[in-house]
Structures are given as structure tokens and as C-alpha cells.
Amino acid sequence: MTETERPLRADARRNRERIMVAAGELFARRGREAQMEEIAARAGLGMGTLYRHFPNKQALLTAMVGERFHGMAELARAAEQITDAGDAFETILRNYLEAADGDASFQLALMGSDDLEWERIRQQKAEFAAAVTRIIDRAVASGRVRADLTLADFTLVASGVISTMYFKPGGNADWRRHLQLALDGIRKPGTKGRPQRSGN
Amino acid sequence: MTETERPLRADARRNRERIMVAAGELFARRGREAQMEEIAARAGLGMGTLYRHFPNKQALLTAMVGERFHGMAELARAAEQITDAGDAFETILRNYLEAADGDASFQLALMGSDDLEWERIRQQKAEFAAAVTRIIDRAVASGRVRADLTLADFTLVASGVISTMYFKPGGNADWRRHLQLALDGIRKPGTKGRPQRSGN
DNA sequence: GCGGAAGCGGAACTCCGATTCCTGTTGGCC
DNA sequence: GGCCAACAGGAATCGGAGTTCCGCTTCCGC
């Protein structure tokens, strides 16, 4: 209700979209380092236009991250459909990481660096957490993962792998190896999950 | 040989030490965010003095991190003395992390954020890496850890845990839990290392 | 097709923190 | 005790990135 929700003029809507795209690319590549001027330039717009649509850099960043986070709850819900509890867990973790791959600002957000106004997306975050918790509970009950696994562990491990993405960008070999090590620490001791995937 | 190594005047030596202490505390608490002015103030000195001793902020940061890293090789050598190969590995990993605990700038450096002129300490880094590699080789041979473990994995896992320190500061419960999960992913599948420590 | 509100552009400005520079002070050797 | 190079202090300067301002332009309902 805070938003008066006046329909934007055609050009404004088009420009807003351009900003989102430009900001998305630059924040993804450079994280917070991306500069407002670059973003405006890449969108082919002036500074004034940029600031008409977003009151400041933080708001733009938050909007971008929020958009990226939008799909997460859906992702979790999809993983819940998987019958095998162990697979469900590995899938949500893997997909979560896959979603973070290649987007520096999103990675920072997920690692919890922020001061981002997560307020706006608190609900989606909660939804996601709830789904993951259900998946973990099921996986624990099935005996496919260590008995003491919690939602906090999910965050811990995911953030760890994301830090590899963030600090060792480039080929994705590193973070996938990190994920493999992490999964081996999570599975029920002695259990080898699924037959090893051939590739990575 | 680059340094003319002229003995510093008494007051200069004293002040340099004060700067190191002040910078150490502030960089530890706030990472790069620490400001030169704060550092000078905390050392009870003027800006000019600060800049007389270190040409710029980066140099000061590098010097601090270098000093912190100084003990690392020694740490590794000590761990090598441990008879049990598995224990040696866990000890060096644990001590490495313990050394990073509480120092934000060191954590950033170890995670590889930098642009730090690691040149100056490249040798110590190499020495440390060599010792860790020897420890890992021995642990692998002993069958106490997964057969495919490498030095790169050590870095991966350590950085992951350090990211927990960095992004979830405060109590150390989180990173220790993270370490536990990581160790469980590293130990030879089915092996339970030592009898579980009761506490953490 | 017109009027004017909504939108745009981008130069100018603000802020803040690193760095410099110049004046005053001091340790250490004769 | 006196000299003076080394050193200390800290105000002024510099520079870079975010944000503001305001005259100009464009959409859109009449």
C-alpha cells in the first residue's frame, strides 16, 4: 500500500527495464564495485533517469538482488517434489548454488554481507527457509544425511561454497569441488548417496 | 637489498611500533574499512608520521598481514611433528583457522580477496604450502583422509570456514560447526577420525 | 495538434577518506 | 650546549563516487 502504483509512461517503463538489465549485468560482474555512472551509460541513459527510477544505489542493488531471489522459493518448492529425500536435499543445495553462480552481488547478499534491505524480501526468504527445513527434516528422517543436520548448516555450507565462487571466480571447477567435499561432510557417515555422477 | 636499512632514530622506532599496534587492532576489527585517520589517532600520532612510516594504506595493510602470516610456516612445521598423520592434518587446519579468528583483514587476505602485495611474503606462503602438502600426502598415505585430497582442497575448505568467520562474526560457534562439517567431508569415508570430542 | 505533467540528461555539487606539504620539534653526535 | 638531519603534526589538498538540480524533451489525454 506504500506504493501509489501509478502506471508508468511507456518510455519510463522501457527505461526502467533497461536499467534493470544494465545493473544486473554490471552488479553481477563487479558486485558493489559497479558504478552508477557505468550503469547509466550501459543503459544508454543519463544519471537523472537512473535516479528517477531508484532513489540511490542501495535501492537499485536491493531491487536487483530481490529479483534474483524471487525464484528461490519456487526452486525449493520444486525440490520438495522429489521423492527421494536425499536427492531432494542435494538438489535444492545444488540449485541454490547454481543460481548464485556468476552473480557477484547476489553472492555477497547470500553470504550475508549486507546491510541490504532484506525487509522487502523477508517473506520470500522465510518461505525458502521453511521449504529447506522441511527437506532437511525429511532427509534426516530417511537417514540419508547426518542426524544433526539443520537449516543453519545449509546456510553455513552454502555460504562457504559461495565464498569460493566469489573469491575464486572463473572456471566453475573450484566451487563444484568444494560442493562435493561439503556434501561428503553432510551425508550420513558411511553413506555414499547416489552412485557418483560421472562428470563433475 | 632494496632497503637501505638505516637504523631508525629512537622515537621513530617507538612510533612505528605504536602504528603497528594501532593498525593491527583496527584492521582486525574493521578490515579495510579502518581509516588512516583513526589509526593515527589511536596511535596518538599525526597523519604525517603515519605516512612517514608507510607510504600508503595498502603498504600498511600489507605489512600487518605479513606480520600475521609470519607465524604460519612455523605453525605448519610444528604440526608436522605430530606422529599421527590424521591428527597432524586436523591440527594444521584447526590452527590455521584459529590464527585467522578475530582478524578481519587477515581473513580477507586468506580468502584471497587481494590485490595485497603478497610478493613480500611469497616465500613464507610457499613454505607453508609445502609443509601442508607434506602433511596431506602423509595423511592420504595413512588412509585417514579421502584419497583424492590435495592442497587446493585445504585452501578451499579453509576459505569456506573463514568466510563464516568473516560474515557471521561474534561467537565462534558457527565457524567451529562449519569446520566440523568440513572435516567430516575430508576424512576417509567411513572413518571417524578420533573418538568424537565431547563438546563442539 | 496542444498543453503540461512526466520524464530525461548530464554537468555541478557534496562528501569523505587518502595523501601531501610545509612548519615546528627533537634525538644524537661534535 | 649547539647543530641539523630526521622526525612529528595536522591543516589543506586531491580525487573519486554518489547524489542533486534544473532546463530541455517527450508522451498522452483533450
Tab-separated table of C-alpha atoms (C1' of nucleotides) in Angstrom:
chain	number	residue	atom	x	y	z
A	1	MET	CA	0.000	0.000	0.000
A	2	THR	CA	3.005	2.225	0.300
A	3	GLU	CA	3.247	2.461	-3.464
A	4	THR	CA	0.822	4.688	-5.257
A	5	GLU	CA	1.237	2.351	-8.202
A	6	ARG	CA	0.687	4.895	-10.890
A	7	PRO	CA	1.136	3.241	-14.310
A	8	LEU	CA	4.454	4.360	-15.761
A	9	ARG	CA	4.592	6.175	-19.004
A	10	ALA	CA	5.655	3.954	-21.890
A	11	ASP	CA	9.172	5.318	-22.199
A	12	ALA	CA	9.663	5.229	-18.454
A	13	ARG	CA	8.730	1.584	-18.303
A	14	ARG	CA	11.107	0.816	-21.145
A	15	ASN	CA	13.921	2.722	-19.478
A	16	ARG	CA	13.342	1.110	-16.146
A	17	GLU	CA	13.757	-2.222	-17.841
A	18	ARG	CA	16.978	-1.087	-19.473
A	19	ILE	CA	18.302	-0.048	-16.088
A	20	MET	CA	17.459	-3.394	-14.586
A	21	VAL	CA	19.272	-5.190	-17.366
A	22	ALA	CA	22.338	-2.971	-17.238
A	23	ALA	CA	22.522	-3.018	-13.472
A	24	GLY	CA	22.008	-6.753	-13.486
A	25	GLU	CA	24.971	-7.311	-15.730
A	26	LEU	CA	27.296	-4.883	-14.010
A	27	PHE	CA	26.426	-5.842	-10.453
A	28	ALA	CA	26.798	-9.447	-11.475
A	29	ARG	CA	30.242	-8.881	-12.887
A	30	ARG	CA	31.622	-6.445	-10.354
A	31	GLY	CA	29.430	-6.607	-7.271
A	32	ARG	CA	29.098	-3.362	-5.347
A	33	GLU	CA	32.085	-2.011	-7.228
A	34	ALA	CA	29.917	-1.308	-10.231
A	35	GLN	CA	29.409	2.439	-10.511
A	36	MET	CA	26.186	4.295	-11.052
A	37	GLU	CA	27.669	6.154	-13.993
A	38	GLU	CA	28.658	2.948	-15.743
A	39	ILE	CA	25.207	1.572	-15.228
A	40	ALA	CA	23.584	4.670	-16.660
A	41	ALA	CA	25.991	4.607	-19.592
A	42	ARG	CA	25.410	0.950	-20.324
A	43	ALA	CA	21.684	1.502	-20.214
A	44	GLY	CA	22.182	4.375	-22.617
A	45	LEU	CA	20.586	6.790	-20.155
A	46	GLY	CA	21.559	9.808	-18.083
A	47	MET	CA	22.196	9.908	-14.372
A	48	GLY	CA	18.974	11.777	-13.786
A	49	THR	CA	16.944	8.994	-15.294
A	50	LEU	CA	18.689	6.412	-13.200
A	51	TYR	CA	17.925	8.346	-10.030
A	52	ARG	CA	14.364	8.972	-11.065
A	53	HIS	CA	13.767	5.238	-11.011
A	54	PHE	CA	15.837	4.359	-7.949
A	55	PRO	CA	16.470	6.840	-5.147
A	56	ASN	CA	20.000	5.604	-4.578
A	57	LYS	CA	22.466	2.885	-5.317
A	58	GLN	CA	21.424	0.731	-2.408
A	59	ALA	CA	17.839	0.687	-3.619
A	60	LEU	CA	18.936	-0.405	-7.064
A	61	LEU	CA	21.118	-3.130	-5.647
A	62	THR	CA	18.337	-4.304	-3.386
A	63	ALA	CA	15.902	-4.391	-6.271
A	64	MET	CA	18.292	-6.479	-8.315
A	65	VAL	CA	19.000	-8.933	-5.549
A	66	GLY	CA	15.329	-9.122	-4.731
A	67	GLU	CA	14.549	-10.053	-8.311
A	68	ARG	CA	17.209	-12.751	-8.266
A	69	PHE	CA	15.885	-14.082	-5.009
A	70	HIS	CA	12.410	-14.190	-6.413
A	71	GLY	CA	12.838	-17.608	-7.941
A	72	MET	CA	14.360	-19.207	-4.875
A	73	ALA	CA	11.195	-20.164	-3.039
A	74	GLU	CA	9.888	-21.685	-6.238
A	75	LEU	CA	13.132	-23.604	-6.560
A	76	ALA	CA	12.706	-25.028	-3.089
A	77	ARG	CA	9.129	-25.987	-3.746
A	78	ALA	CA	10.206	-27.854	-6.854
A	79	ALA	CA	12.862	-29.716	-4.915
A	80	GLU	CA	10.264	-30.769	-2.403
A	81	GLN	CA	8.506	-32.711	-5.138
A	82	ILE	CA	11.439	-35.078	-5.441
A	83	THR	CA	10.578	-38.390	-3.891
A	84	ASP	CA	13.951	-39.435	-2.595
A	85	ALA	CA	14.709	-37.322	0.450
A	86	GLY	CA	18.460	-37.375	-0.068
A	87	ASP	CA	18.109	-36.324	-3.679
A	88	ALA	CA	15.748	-33.560	-2.692
A	89	PHE	CA	18.313	-32.147	-0.334
A	90	GLU	CA	21.191	-32.335	-2.757
A	91	THR	CA	19.050	-30.827	-5.463
A	92	ILE	CA	17.999	-27.784	-3.503
A	93	LEU	CA	21.563	-27.162	-2.369
A	94	ARG	CA	22.931	-27.590	-5.854
A	95	ASN	CA	20.287	-25.402	-7.428
A	96	TYR	CA	20.739	-22.735	-4.807
A	97	LEU	CA	24.417	-22.587	-5.646
A	98	GLU	CA	23.810	-22.753	-9.360
A	99	ALA	CA	21.573	-19.721	-9.016
A	100	ALA	CA	24.340	-17.808	-7.300
A	101	ASP	CA	26.951	-18.762	-9.868
A	102	GLY	CA	28.120	-15.850	-11.929
A	103	ASP	CA	26.415	-13.092	-9.967
A	104	ALA	CA	28.798	-11.371	-7.592
A	105	SER	CA	26.238	-9.120	-5.947
A	106	PHE	CA	23.856	-11.982	-5.362
A	107	GLN	CA	26.681	-13.973	-3.886
A	108	LEU	CA	27.507	-11.183	-1.484
A	109	ALA	CA	23.882	-10.970	-0.479
A	110	LEU	CA	23.618	-14.689	0.135
A	111	MET	CA	26.789	-14.746	2.168
A	112	GLY	CA	25.091	-12.246	4.411
A	113	SER	CA	27.426	-9.368	3.805
A	114	ASP	CA	24.580	-6.985	3.875
A	115	ASP	CA	23.029	-4.154	5.120
A	116	LEU	CA	20.729	-4.870	2.197
A	117	GLU	CA	17.149	-4.043	2.998
A	118	TRP	CA	16.186	-7.645	3.039
A	119	GLU	CA	12.958	-6.373	4.561
A	120	ARG	CA	11.327	-6.259	1.171
A	121	ILE	CA	12.023	-9.888	0.566
A	122	ARG	CA	11.883	-11.145	4.091
A	123	GLN	CA	8.813	-13.162	3.267
A	124	GLN	CA	10.364	-14.973	0.340
A	125	LYS	CA	13.360	-15.663	2.462
A	126	ALA	CA	11.170	-17.148	5.175
A	127	GLU	CA	9.284	-19.222	2.645
A	128	PHE	CA	12.508	-20.560	1.255
A	129	ALA	CA	13.847	-21.340	4.701
A	130	ALA	CA	10.676	-23.198	5.600
A	131	ALA	CA	10.868	-25.348	2.496
A	132	VAL	CA	14.515	-26.147	3.064
A	133	THR	CA	13.782	-27.038	6.640
A	134	ARG	CA	11.100	-29.467	5.522
A	135	ILE	CA	13.509	-31.012	3.052
A	136	ILE	CA	16.185	-31.361	5.690
A	137	ASP	CA	13.795	-32.904	8.190
A	138	ARG	CA	12.744	-35.433	5.631
A	139	ALA	CA	16.311	-36.213	4.660
A	140	VAL	CA	17.296	-36.660	8.289
A	141	ALA	CA	14.336	-38.950	8.902
A	142	SER	CA	15.252	-41.017	5.872
A	143	GLY	CA	18.744	-41.445	7.233
A	144	ARG	CA	20.347	-40.131	4.091
A	145	VAL	CA	22.095	-37.258	5.851
A	146	ARG	CA	23.760	-36.803	9.204
A	147	ALA	CA	21.242	-36.862	12.026
A	148	ASP	CA	22.172	-33.465	13.440
A	149	LEU	CA	21.770	-31.508	10.203
A	150	THR	CA	19.911	-28.218	10.484
A	151	LEU	CA	18.875	-25.251	8.386
A	152	ALA	CA	21.795	-23.327	9.852
A	153	ASP	CA	24.136	-25.927	8.420
A	154	PHE	CA	22.642	-25.421	4.999
A	155	THR	CA	23.430	-21.727	5.222
A	156	LEU	CA	26.899	-22.372	6.571
A	157	VAL	CA	27.858	-24.785	3.850
A	158	ALA	CA	26.199	-22.857	1.044
A	159	SER	CA	27.934	-19.661	2.109
A	160	GLY	CA	31.229	-21.472	2.217
A	161	VAL	CA	30.875	-22.703	-1.320
A	162	ILE	CA	29.664	-19.315	-2.462
A	163	SER	CA	32.765	-17.751	-0.994
A	164	THR	CA	34.739	-19.950	-3.346
A	165	MET	CA	32.692	-18.622	-6.251
A	166	TYR	CA	33.249	-15.105	-5.086
A	167	PHE	CA	36.939	-15.208	-4.314
A	168	LYS	CA	37.990	-17.669	-6.974
A	169	PRO	CA	35.914	-16.690	-9.955
A	170	GLY	CA	36.456	-18.038	-13.413
A	171	GLY	CA	36.026	-21.695	-14.236
A	172	ASN	CA	33.477	-23.384	-12.034
A	173	ALA	CA	35.697	-26.324	-11.215
A	174	ASP	CA	36.631	-24.960	-7.815
A	175	TRP	CA	33.231	-24.415	-6.347
A	176	ARG	CA	31.940	-27.694	-7.621
A	177	ARG	CA	34.795	-29.481	-5.943
A	178	HIS	CA	34.047	-27.526	-2.786
A	179	LEU	CA	30.421	-28.599	-3.011
A	180	GLN	CA	31.460	-32.205	-3.370
A	181	LEU	CA	33.583	-32.017	-0.228
A	182	ALA	CA	30.765	-30.319	1.614
A	183	LEU	CA	28.215	-32.906	0.583
A	184	ASP	CA	30.510	-35.647	1.770
A	185	GLY	CA	30.545	-33.958	5.141
A	186	ILE	CA	26.794	-33.805	5.241
A	187	ARG	CA	25.798	-37.250	4.101
A	188	LYS	CA	25.258	-39.829	6.715
A	189	PRO	CA	28.699	-41.166	7.608
A	190	GLY	CA	29.274	-44.284	5.584
A	191	THR	CA	26.534	-43.497	3.098
A	192	LYS	CA	27.550	-42.732	-0.452
A	193	GLY	CA	24.360	-41.006	-1.546
A	194	ARG	CA	23.673	-41.797	-5.159
A	195	PRO	CA	26.058	-43.638	-7.405
A	196	GLN	CA	28.632	-40.927	-8.206
A	197	ARG	CA	27.716	-38.725	-11.121
A	198	SER	CA	30.285	-39.488	-13.792
A	199	GLY	CA	31.395	-35.918	-14.586
A	200	ASN	CA	31.883	-33.199	-12.042
B	1	MET	CA	68.769	-5.247	-0.687
B	2	THR	CA	66.162	-2.778	-1.718
B	3	GLU	CA	66.070	-1.390	1.780
B	4	THR	CA	68.968	0.784	2.872
B	5	GLU	CA	68.260	-0.437	6.378
B	6	ARG	CA	69.347	2.680	8.157
B	7	PRO	CA	68.790	2.287	11.900
B	8	LEU	CA	65.762	4.321	12.906
B	9	ARG	CA	66.010	7.043	15.444
B	10	ALA	CA	64.721	6.037	18.860
B	11	ASP	CA	61.455	7.965	18.676
B	12	ALA	CA	60.832	6.793	15.155
B	13	ARG	CA	61.208	3.182	16.151
B	14	ARG	CA	58.842	3.686	19.077
B	15	ASN	CA	56.270	5.378	16.884
B	16	ARG	CA	56.481	2.740	14.204
B	17	GLU	CA	55.643	0.173	16.833
B	18	ARG	CA	52.695	2.226	18.026
B	19	ILE	CA	51.389	2.366	14.482
B	20	MET	CA	51.686	-1.377	14.069
B	21	VAL	CA	49.722	-1.956	17.246
B	22	ALA	CA	47.006	0.541	16.428
B	23	ALA	CA	46.683	-0.622	12.841
B	24	GLY	CA	46.644	-4.220	13.976
B	25	GLU	CA	43.692	-3.623	16.239
B	26	LEU	CA	41.705	-1.515	13.831
B	27	PHE	CA	42.298	-3.627	10.749
B	28	ALA	CA	41.420	-6.658	12.809
B	29	ARG	CA	38.146	-5.173	13.915
B	30	ARG	CA	37.067	-3.458	10.730
B	31	GLY	CA	39.135	-4.854	7.887
B	32	ARG	CA	39.882	-2.415	5.088
B	33	GLU	CA	37.195	-0.119	6.411
B	34	ALA	CA	39.538	1.107	9.103
B	35	GLN	CA	40.587	4.647	8.251
B	36	MET	CA	44.066	6.091	8.262
B	37	GLU	CA	42.964	8.930	10.495
B	38	GLU	CA	41.574	6.578	13.120
B	39	ILE	CA	44.773	4.626	13.079
B	40	ALA	CA	46.885	7.743	13.538
B	41	ALA	CA	44.607	8.915	16.323
B	42	ARG	CA	44.658	5.608	18.125
B	43	ALA	CA	48.429	5.546	17.881
B	44	GLY	CA	48.442	9.064	19.300
B	45	LEU	CA	50.267	10.366	16.245
B	46	GLY	CA	49.683	12.705	13.338
B	47	MET	CA	48.934	11.774	9.764
B	48	GLY	CA	52.364	12.878	8.655
B	49	THR	CA	54.025	10.426	10.973
B	50	LEU	CA	51.862	7.610	9.755
B	51	TYR	CA	52.779	8.357	6.168
B	52	ARG	CA	56.442	8.724	7.017
B	53	HIS	CA	56.470	5.108	8.090
B	54	PHE	CA	54.197	3.654	5.430
B	55	PRO	CA	53.867	5.235	2.006
B	56	ASN	CA	50.186	4.438	1.783
B	57	LYS	CA	47.344	2.465	3.272
B	58	GLN	CA	47.966	-0.583	1.163
B	59	ALA	CA	51.543	-0.805	2.387
B	60	LEU	CA	50.395	-0.630	5.984
B	61	LEU	CA	47.790	-3.304	5.420
B	62	THR	CA	50.314	-5.489	3.674
B	63	ALA	CA	52.784	-5.064	6.500
B	64	MET	CA	50.164	-6.052	9.041
B	65	VAL	CA	49.038	-9.099	7.140
B	66	GLY	CA	52.633	-10.058	6.502
B	67	GLU	CA	53.355	-9.965	10.202
B	68	ARG	CA	50.319	-12.121	10.922
B	69	PHE	CA	51.363	-14.569	8.266
B	70	HIS	CA	54.828	-14.758	9.708
B	71	GLY	CA	53.932	-17.424	12.217
B	72	MET	CA	52.118	-19.633	9.743
B	73	ALA	CA	55.064	-21.558	8.364
B	74	GLU	CA	56.220	-22.200	11.903
B	75	LEU	CA	52.740	-23.460	12.719
B	76	ALA	CA	52.879	-25.903	9.861
B	77	ARG	CA	56.296	-27.119	10.860
B	78	ALA	CA	55.036	-27.776	14.365
B	79	ALA	CA	52.097	-29.748	13.041
B	80	GLU	CA	54.479	-31.876	11.011
B	81	GLN	CA	55.980	-33.112	14.243
B	82	ILE	CA	52.751	-34.834	15.186
B	83	THR	CA	53.100	-38.568	14.740
B	84	ASP	CA	49.561	-39.456	13.750
B	85	ALA	CA	49.067	-38.292	10.187
B	86	GLY	CA	45.363	-37.656	10.604
B	87	ASP	CA	45.934	-35.609	13.728
B	88	ALA	CA	48.654	-33.639	12.018
B	89	PHE	CA	46.255	-32.660	9.274
B	90	GLU	CA	43.441	-31.703	11.567
B	91	THR	CA	45.833	-29.751	13.743
B	92	ILE	CA	47.267	-27.636	10.978
B	93	LEU	CA	43.809	-26.887	9.616
B	94	ARG	CA	42.458	-26.032	13.035
B	95	ASN	CA	45.428	-23.852	13.943
B	96	TYR	CA	45.305	-22.075	10.616
B	97	LEU	CA	41.700	-21.167	11.289
B	98	GLU	CA	42.352	-20.279	14.887
B	99	ALA	CA	45.010	-17.842	13.699
B	100	ALA	CA	42.513	-16.169	11.420
B	101	ASP	CA	39.831	-15.912	14.088
B	102	GLY	CA	39.169	-12.369	15.172
B	103	ASP	CA	41.188	-10.600	12.496
B	104	ALA	CA	39.035	-9.353	9.657
B	105	SER	CA	41.849	-8.110	7.468
B	106	PHE	CA	43.771	-11.339	7.813
B	107	GLN	CA	40.647	-13.248	6.957
B	108	LEU	CA	40.170	-11.224	3.815
B	109	ALA	CA	43.766	-11.847	2.865
B	110	LEU	CA	43.491	-15.582	3.406
B	111	MET	CA	40.295	-15.802	1.422
B	112	GLY	CA	42.285	-14.362	-1.442
B	113	SER	CA	40.390	-11.138	-1.785
B	114	ASP	CA	43.536	-9.309	-2.527
B	115	ASP	CA	45.468	-7.242	-4.546
B	116	LEU	CA	47.721	-7.391	-1.488
B	117	GLU	CA	51.359	-7.357	-2.451
B	118	TRP	CA	51.796	-10.917	-1.350
B	119	GLU	CA	55.116	-10.635	-3.149
B	120	ARG	CA	56.837	-9.708	0.055
B	121	ILE	CA	55.625	-12.841	1.758
B	122	ARG	CA	55.520	-15.126	-1.201
B	123	GLN	CA	58.286	-17.216	0.269
B	124	GLN	CA	56.565	-17.809	3.585
B	125	LYS	CA	53.447	-18.677	1.702
B	126	ALA	CA	55.347	-21.221	-0.372
B	127	GLU	CA	56.968	-22.676	2.710
B	128	PHE	CA	53.617	-23.038	4.376
B	129	ALA	CA	52.092	-24.638	1.317
B	130	ALA	CA	54.942	-27.107	1.087
B	131	ALA	CA	54.526	-28.169	4.707
B	132	VAL	CA	50.780	-28.571	4.317
B	133	THR	CA	51.313	-30.611	1.187
B	134	ARG	CA	53.656	-32.941	3.050
B	135	ILE	CA	51.093	-33.310	5.823
B	136	ILE	CA	48.344	-34.047	3.356
B	137	ASP	CA	50.426	-36.604	1.488
B	138	ARG	CA	51.181	-38.363	4.720
B	139	ALA	CA	47.529	-38.292	5.807
B	140	VAL	CA	46.442	-39.674	2.463
B	141	ALA	CA	49.027	-42.436	2.649
B	142	SER	CA	47.880	-43.321	6.150
B	143	GLY	CA	44.347	-43.683	4.893
B	144	ARG	CA	42.995	-41.228	7.433
B	145	VAL	CA	41.644	-38.825	4.846
B	146	ARG	CA	39.990	-39.167	1.475
B	147	ALA	CA	42.431	-40.435	-1.132
B	148	ASP	CA	41.950	-37.539	-3.533
B	149	LEU	CA	42.709	-34.783	-1.032
B	150	THR	CA	45.007	-32.009	-2.260
B	151	LEU	CA	46.498	-28.738	-1.137
B	152	ALA	CA	43.857	-26.960	-3.189
B	153	ASP	CA	41.189	-28.641	-1.084
B	154	PHE	CA	42.821	-27.340	2.052
B	155	THR	CA	42.555	-23.813	0.704
B	156	LEU	CA	39.013	-24.348	-0.466
B	157	VAL	CA	37.781	-25.643	2.839
B	158	ALA	CA	39.744	-23.213	4.968
B	159	SER	CA	38.473	-20.268	2.940
B	160	GLY	CA	34.967	-21.553	3.307
B	161	VAL	CA	35.207	-21.672	7.061
B	162	ILE	CA	36.916	-18.304	7.149
B	163	SER	CA	34.029	-16.843	5.210
B	164	THR	CA	31.824	-17.915	8.068
B	165	MET	CA	34.089	-16.073	10.481
B	166	TYR	CA	34.009	-13.027	8.293
B	167	PHE	CA	30.330	-12.844	7.511
B	168	LYS	CA	28.988	-14.214	10.765
B	169	PRO	CA	31.257	-12.687	13.362
B	170	GLY	CA	30.610	-12.854	17.045
B	171	GLY	CA	30.538	-16.104	18.945
B	172	ASN	CA	32.765	-18.726	17.381
B	173	ALA	CA	30.124	-21.415	17.481
B	174	ASP	CA	29.321	-21.014	13.816
B	175	TRP	CA	32.731	-21.436	12.309
B	176	ARG	CA	33.572	-24.336	14.566
B	177	ARG	CA	30.459	-26.120	13.429
B	178	HIS	CA	31.397	-25.342	9.856
B	179	LEU	CA	34.842	-26.790	10.476
B	180	GLN	CA	33.317	-29.937	11.880
B	181	LEU	CA	31.164	-30.420	8.795
B	182	ALA	CA	34.160	-29.784	6.585
B	183	LEU	CA	36.332	-32.269	8.413
B	184	ASP	CA	33.655	-34.881	8.057
B	185	GLY	CA	33.780	-34.323	4.328
B	186	ILE	CA	37.523	-34.734	4.263
B	187	ARG	CA	38.039	-37.769	6.415
B	188	LYS	CA	38.143	-41.085	4.667
B	189	PRO	CA	34.528	-42.109	4.113
B	190	GLY	CA	33.537	-44.432	6.887
B	191	THR	CA	36.416	-43.352	9.110
B	192	LYS	CA	35.512	-41.454	12.222
B	193	GLY	CA	38.934	-39.958	12.833
B	194	ARG	CA	39.472	-39.726	16.523
B	195	PRO	CA	36.823	-40.640	19.039
B	196	GLN	CA	34.452	-37.642	18.850
B	197	ARG	CA	35.393	-34.751	21.022
B	198	SER	CA	32.588	-34.458	23.559
B	199	GLY	CA	31.959	-30.719	23.238
B	200	ASN	CA	31.758	-28.899	19.907
C	1	DG	C1'	-2.345	19.467	-32.578
C	2	DC	C1'	-1.794	21.364	-27.887
C	3	DG	C1'	-0.709	21.890	-23.062
C	4	DG	C1'	1.569	20.471	-19.451
C	5	DA	C1'	2.775	16.803	-16.444
C	6	DA	C1'	6.059	13.170	-16.543
C	7	DG	C1'	10.354	12.042	-17.883
C	8	DC	C1'	15.289	12.805	-19.424
C	9	DG	C1'	20.291	14.387	-19.494
C	10	DG	C1'	24.332	15.364	-17.561
C	11	DA	C1'	27.047	18.983	-15.517
C	12	DA	C1'	27.728	20.560	-10.967
C	13	DC	C1'	27.999	19.634	-6.276
C	14	DT	C1'	28.693	17.120	-1.883
C	15	DC	C1'	31.027	14.036	0.946
C	16	DC	C1'	34.522	11.528	2.619
C	17	DG	C1'	38.735	9.434	3.045
C	18	DA	C1'	43.570	9.035	1.247
C	19	DT	C1'	47.597	11.674	0.555
C	20	DT	C1'	50.647	15.699	0.503
C	21	DC	C1'	53.187	19.607	2.179
C	22	DC	C1'	55.125	22.702	4.926
C	23	DT	C1'	56.170	24.420	9.558
C	24	DG	C1'	57.679	23.343	14.064
C	25	DT	C1'	60.234	19.873	17.133
C	26	DT	C1'	63.792	16.579	18.764
C	27	DG	C1'	67.334	12.912	19.156
C	28	DG	C1'	72.027	12.107	18.784
C	29	DC	C1'	76.657	13.271	17.567
C	30	DC	C1'	80.566	17.100	17.882
D	1	DG	C1'	75.489	23.476	24.576
D	2	DG	C1'	74.771	23.588	19.702
D	3	DC	C1'	73.900	21.944	15.189
D	4	DC	C1'	70.903	19.856	11.859
D	5	DA	C1'	69.099	15.934	9.645
D	6	DA	C1'	65.463	13.169	10.865
D	7	DC	C1'	61.107	13.266	12.512
D	8	DA	C1'	56.260	14.784	14.005
D	9	DG	C1'	51.933	17.222	13.321
D	10	DG	C1'	47.867	18.285	11.150
D	11	DA	C1'	45.601	21.533	8.083
D	12	DA	C1'	44.968	21.765	3.228
D	13	DT	C1'	44.551	19.389	-0.998
D	14	DC	C1'	43.157	15.922	-4.137
D	15	DG	C1'	40.202	12.661	-6.226
D	16	DG	C1'	36.624	9.664	-6.933
D	17	DA	C1'	31.958	8.117	-6.463
D	18	DG	C1'	27.163	9.082	-5.137
D	19	DT	C1'	23.580	12.396	-5.473
D	20	DT	C1'	21.146	16.698	-6.757
D	21	DC	C1'	19.362	20.249	-9.731
D	22	DC	C1'	17.221	22.315	-13.325
D	23	DG	C1'	16.488	23.444	-18.190
D	24	DC	C1'	15.067	20.673	-22.115
D	25	DT	C1'	12.183	16.900	-24.349
D	26	DT	C1'	8.532	13.565	-24.932
D	27	DC	C1'	4.333	11.146	-24.120
D	28	DC	C1'	-0.657	11.297	-23.868
D	29	DG	C1'	-5.427	12.853	-22.727
D	30	DC	C1'	-8.389	16.510	-24.528
